[in-house]
Amino acid sequence: TQLLEQSPQFLSIQEGENLTVYCNSSSVFSSLQWYRQEPGEGPVLLVTVVTGGEVKKLKRLTFQFGDARKDSSLHITAAQPGDTGLYLCAMRGATNKLIFGTGTLLAVQP
Amino acid sequence: ETGVTQTPRHLVMGMTNKKSLKCEQHLGHNAMYWYKQSAKKPLELMFVYSLEERVENNSVPSRFSPECPNSSHLFLHLHTLQPEDSALYLCASSQAFGENTGELFFGEGSRLTVL
């Protein structure tokens, strides 16, 4: 069974701080996506990465795909209250099914 | 109308009730999904329909019965549920099923409480 572990599970920080969340798999994956789910909403796609070592930036968010295609990280610079939400990574493996991680719940205090 | 809409947003039902969740997508997509989101658990894929044909059924109990009458509508019929079935049920759609980089578009979810 393919598993995606995310860490930390919960993170509460002050506005303006930087943070990194991690997504680790026991298997190699062909692509990885990051979604953000705000309270009372469904998840929304932030980015898709497909190449080992790939780095993508989305304003203050930086996504990195590990060289071995088994891990990924999301770094947020100068976090804002609007960044609050549940961050989910999701991978496609050998079966091409989309498997979601356990999630990191981020709270940014003003 | 935009994106994926789900109704009702909140549902409370007894264990002997029969109810249905409805999902509608206005994106012209060919694949639709039901996911279950419980506290402290990863999103669990329940069912996938591609071009109105069920292509995935992940060992979901028979008290959950999906229906896809056309490519824009998806239902989840609920019957004799258990309290542990209380969760947020998310509907999603995608352009096609199984694309390596395909994006899922989610609805806002139906919060189900079983008493």
Tab-separated table of C-alpha atoms in Angstrom:
chain	number	residue	atom	x	y	z
A	1	THR	CA	0.000	0.000	0.000
A	2	GLN	CA	1.356	3.379	-0.992
A	3	LEU	CA	1.362	5.876	1.865
A	4	LEU	CA	1.974	9.592	1.929
A	5	GLU	CA	3.068	11.045	5.256
A	6	GLN	CA	2.925	14.773	5.802
A	7	SER	CA	4.655	16.679	8.576
A	8	PRO	CA	4.012	18.464	10.733
A	9	GLN	CA	0.352	17.588	11.260
A	10	PHE	CA	-0.414	20.975	12.809
A	11	LEU	CA	1.388	24.287	12.645
A	12	SER	CA	0.420	27.572	14.287
A	13	ILE	CA	2.599	30.572	13.492
A	14	GLN	CA	2.534	34.360	13.575
A	15	GLU	CA	2.029	36.493	10.495
A	16	GLY	CA	5.338	37.197	8.785
A	17	GLU	CA	7.062	33.952	9.760
A	18	ASN	CA	8.442	31.410	7.303
A	19	LEU	CA	7.523	27.722	7.336
A	20	THR	CA	8.145	24.464	5.532
A	21	VAL	CA	5.895	21.442	5.341
A	22	TYR	CA	6.939	18.042	4.069
A	23	CYS	CA	5.417	15.175	2.140
A	24	ASN	CA	7.136	11.769	2.094
A	25	SER	CA	6.258	8.563	0.311
A	26	SER	CA	7.345	4.964	0.669
A	27	SER	CA	7.170	4.668	-3.135
A	28	VAL	CA	8.385	6.533	-6.197
A	29	PHE	CA	5.681	8.593	-7.816
A	30	SER	CA	5.189	9.854	-11.364
A	31	SER	CA	3.668	13.179	-10.368
A	32	LEU	CA	2.815	15.061	-7.237
A	33	GLN	CA	0.255	17.750	-6.573
A	34	TRP	CA	-0.281	20.152	-3.690
A	35	TYR	CA	-3.788	21.275	-2.779
A	36	ARG	CA	-4.998	23.788	-0.192
A	37	GLN	CA	-8.335	23.386	1.554
A	38	GLU	CA	-9.741	26.413	3.347
A	39	PRO	CA	-12.346	26.008	6.104
A	40	GLY	CA	-15.747	25.109	4.664
A	41	GLU	CA	-14.368	24.612	1.164
A	42	GLY	CA	-13.098	21.801	-1.001
A	43	PRO	CA	-9.390	21.410	-1.843
A	44	VAL	CA	-7.994	23.627	-4.605
A	45	LEU	CA	-4.951	22.726	-6.687
A	46	LEU	CA	-1.854	24.848	-6.086
A	47	VAL	CA	0.760	23.120	-8.249
A	48	THR	CA	1.730	19.939	-10.086
A	49	VAL	CA	5.351	18.733	-10.241
A	50	VAL	CA	6.559	15.888	-12.441
A	51	THR	CA	10.360	16.068	-12.722
A	52	GLY	CA	12.775	14.957	-9.993
A	53	GLY	CA	14.481	17.994	-8.454
A	54	GLU	CA	11.894	20.355	-9.921
A	55	VAL	CA	11.247	23.648	-8.120
A	56	LYS	CA	8.147	25.742	-8.741
A	57	LYS	CA	7.231	29.107	-7.271
A	58	LEU	CA	3.783	30.558	-6.775
A	59	LYS	CA	4.160	34.048	-5.267
A	60	ARG	CA	5.360	33.378	-1.683
A	61	LEU	CA	5.053	29.605	-2.022
A	62	THR	CA	7.983	27.458	-3.199
A	63	PHE	CA	7.416	23.803	-4.064
A	64	GLN	CA	10.236	21.312	-4.441
A	65	PHE	CA	10.151	17.764	-5.772
A	66	GLY	CA	12.849	15.464	-4.410
A	67	ASP	CA	15.476	14.059	-6.764
A	68	ALA	CA	14.395	10.507	-5.980
A	69	ARG	CA	10.718	11.381	-6.629
A	70	LYS	CA	9.681	10.123	-3.193
A	71	ASP	CA	9.332	13.401	-1.335
A	72	SER	CA	8.285	16.997	-1.710
A	73	SER	CA	8.301	20.167	0.340
A	74	LEU	CA	6.325	23.392	0.421
A	75	HIS	CA	7.966	26.527	1.787
A	76	ILE	CA	5.933	29.642	2.569
A	77	THR	CA	7.727	32.958	3.005
A	78	ALA	CA	6.245	35.687	5.198
A	79	ALA	CA	3.039	33.804	5.948
A	80	GLN	CA	-0.240	35.718	5.984
A	81	PRO	CA	-3.592	34.900	7.629
A	82	GLY	CA	-4.954	34.125	4.154
A	83	ASP	CA	-2.523	31.170	3.992
A	84	THR	CA	-4.485	29.439	6.753
A	85	GLY	CA	-5.850	26.074	5.684
A	86	LEU	CA	-5.196	22.377	5.247
A	87	TYR	CA	-2.327	21.622	2.865
A	88	LEU	CA	-2.612	18.280	1.110
A	89	CYS	CA	-0.093	16.554	-1.085
A	90	ALA	CA	-1.306	13.948	-3.545
A	91	MET	CA	0.697	11.566	-5.687
A	92	ARG	CA	0.185	9.318	-8.645
A	93	GLY	CA	2.110	6.070	-8.465
A	94	ALA	CA	2.329	2.931	-10.529
A	95	THR	CA	-1.436	2.458	-10.615
A	96	ASN	CA	-2.007	6.070	-11.714
A	97	LYS	CA	-4.491	6.504	-8.868
A	98	LEU	CA	-4.322	9.830	-7.033
A	99	ILE	CA	-3.440	9.143	-3.372
A	100	PHE	CA	-3.715	11.914	-0.815
A	101	GLY	CA	-1.480	12.549	2.165
A	102	THR	CA	-2.515	12.999	5.754
A	103	GLY	CA	-2.447	16.801	5.527
A	104	THR	CA	-0.827	19.690	7.398
A	105	LEU	CA	-3.213	22.075	9.138
A	106	LEU	CA	-1.725	25.582	9.119
A	107	ALA	CA	-3.002	28.480	11.214
A	108	VAL	CA	-1.453	31.905	10.680
A	109	GLN	CA	-2.240	34.323	13.507
A	110	PRO	CA	-2.445	38.049	12.701
B	1	GLU	CA	-23.182	28.390	-11.999
B	2	THR	CA	-19.490	27.697	-11.584
B	3	GLY	CA	-17.342	24.644	-10.965
B	4	VAL	CA	-18.654	21.793	-8.886
B	5	THR	CA	-21.698	22.230	-6.661
B	6	GLN	CA	-22.855	19.861	-3.953
B	7	THR	CA	-26.171	19.669	-2.114
B	8	PRO	CA	-27.034	19.564	0.649
B	9	ARG	CA	-24.132	21.243	2.434
B	10	HIS	CA	-25.197	19.729	5.747
B	11	LEU	CA	-27.217	16.588	6.450
B	12	VAL	CA	-28.215	14.955	9.715
B	13	MET	CA	-29.802	11.527	9.486
B	14	GLY	CA	-30.735	8.602	11.633
B	15	MET	CA	-29.367	5.142	11.042
B	16	THR	CA	-32.605	3.945	9.438
B	17	ASN	CA	-33.053	6.897	7.062
B	18	LYS	CA	-32.508	6.954	3.315
B	19	LYS	CA	-31.011	10.125	1.874
B	20	SER	CA	-29.015	11.186	-1.165
B	21	LEU	CA	-26.132	13.554	-1.824
B	22	LYS	CA	-26.070	15.363	-5.153
B	23	CYS	CA	-23.150	16.696	-7.168
B	24	GLU	CA	-23.241	18.706	-10.379
B	25	GLN	CA	-20.291	19.880	-12.460
B	26	HIS	CA	-20.434	22.678	-15.025
B	27	LEU	CA	-16.922	22.177	-16.418
B	28	GLY	CA	-17.585	19.728	-19.235
B	29	HIS	CA	-15.458	17.076	-17.526
B	30	ASN	CA	-15.669	13.363	-18.229
B	31	ALA	CA	-14.722	11.943	-14.820
B	32	MET	CA	-16.431	12.388	-11.455
B	33	TYR	CA	-15.395	11.177	-8.016
B	34	TRP	CA	-16.707	10.709	-4.474
B	35	TYR	CA	-14.212	11.134	-1.625
B	36	LYS	CA	-14.712	10.729	2.126
B	37	GLN	CA	-12.852	13.096	4.442
B	38	SER	CA	-12.697	12.121	8.118
B	39	ALA	CA	-10.749	13.773	10.893
B	40	LYS	CA	-7.099	12.709	11.088
B	41	LYS	CA	-7.383	10.479	7.996
B	42	PRO	CA	-6.274	11.030	4.414
B	43	LEU	CA	-8.921	11.691	1.813
B	44	GLU	CA	-10.386	8.306	0.899
B	45	LEU	CA	-11.425	7.651	-2.683
B	46	MET	CA	-14.803	5.925	-2.744
B	47	PHE	CA	-16.006	5.809	-6.341
B	48	VAL	CA	-14.932	7.040	-9.765
B	49	TYR	CA	-17.078	7.390	-12.850
B	50	SER	CA	-15.546	7.939	-16.259
B	51	LEU	CA	-17.912	8.695	-19.144
B	52	GLU	CA	-20.788	7.574	-16.905
B	53	GLU	CA	-19.237	4.158	-16.281
B	54	ARG	CA	-18.044	3.200	-12.795
B	55	VAL	CA	-14.310	2.512	-13.003
B	56	GLU	CA	-13.352	2.458	-9.323
B	57	ASN	CA	-15.069	1.068	-6.262
B	58	ASN	CA	-12.681	1.008	-3.348
B	59	SER	CA	-14.278	-1.632	-1.123
B	60	VAL	CA	-17.010	0.732	-0.034
B	61	PRO	CA	-19.856	-0.804	2.033
B	62	SER	CA	-23.055	-1.413	0.114
B	63	ARG	CA	-24.917	1.088	2.304
B	64	PHE	CA	-23.315	3.664	-0.023
B	65	SER	CA	-24.697	3.451	-3.551
B	66	PRO	CA	-23.457	5.792	-6.309
B	67	GLU	CA	-25.370	6.800	-9.407
B	68	CYS	CA	-24.139	8.716	-12.449
B	69	PRO	CA	-27.070	9.405	-14.813
B	70	ASN	CA	-24.957	11.620	-17.113
B	71	SER	CA	-21.506	13.151	-17.225
B	72	SER	CA	-22.614	16.263	-15.308
B	73	HIS	CA	-24.402	14.662	-12.356
B	74	LEU	CA	-23.332	12.286	-9.623
B	75	PHE	CA	-25.347	11.026	-6.684
B	76	LEU	CA	-24.466	9.145	-3.531
B	77	HIS	CA	-27.443	7.284	-2.088
B	78	LEU	CA	-27.229	6.590	1.628
B	79	HIS	CA	-29.106	3.824	3.466
B	80	THR	CA	-28.840	2.424	7.017
B	81	LEU	CA	-25.633	4.281	7.752
B	82	GLN	CA	-23.559	3.929	10.908
B	83	PRO	CA	-22.314	6.733	13.190
B	84	GLU	CA	-18.753	6.095	11.929
B	85	ASP	CA	-19.951	7.163	8.470
B	86	SER	CA	-20.199	10.742	9.744
B	87	ALA	CA	-17.733	12.749	7.656
B	88	LEU	CA	-17.354	15.359	4.935
B	89	TYR	CA	-18.213	13.860	1.551
B	90	LEU	CA	-16.448	15.599	-1.307
B	91	CYS	CA	-17.349	15.373	-4.949
B	92	ALA	CA	-14.735	16.143	-7.583
B	93	SER	CA	-14.419	16.153	-11.342
B	94	SER	CA	-11.546	16.051	-13.822
B	95	GLN	CA	-11.168	16.343	-17.570
B	96	ALA	CA	-10.430	12.637	-17.853
B	97	PHE	CA	-9.740	9.726	-15.543
B	98	GLY	CA	-6.185	8.630	-14.844
B	99	GLU	CA	-4.212	11.476	-16.456
B	100	ASN	CA	-0.781	11.760	-14.850
B	101	THR	CA	-1.055	15.488	-14.231
B	102	GLY	CA	-4.816	15.809	-14.233
B	103	GLU	CA	-6.294	18.355	-11.824
B	104	LEU	CA	-9.233	17.525	-9.587
B	105	PHE	CA	-11.866	20.208	-9.107
B	106	PHE	CA	-13.679	19.743	-5.807
B	107	GLY	CA	-17.050	20.849	-4.569
B	108	GLU	CA	-17.478	22.404	-1.130
B	109	GLY	CA	-18.563	19.104	0.372
B	110	SER	CA	-21.597	17.714	2.173
B	111	ARG	CA	-21.143	17.446	5.944
B	112	LEU	CA	-22.958	14.279	7.040
B	113	THR	CA	-23.815	13.456	10.638
B	114	VAL	CA	-25.322	10.060	11.442
B	115	LEU	CA	-27.088	9.842	14.786
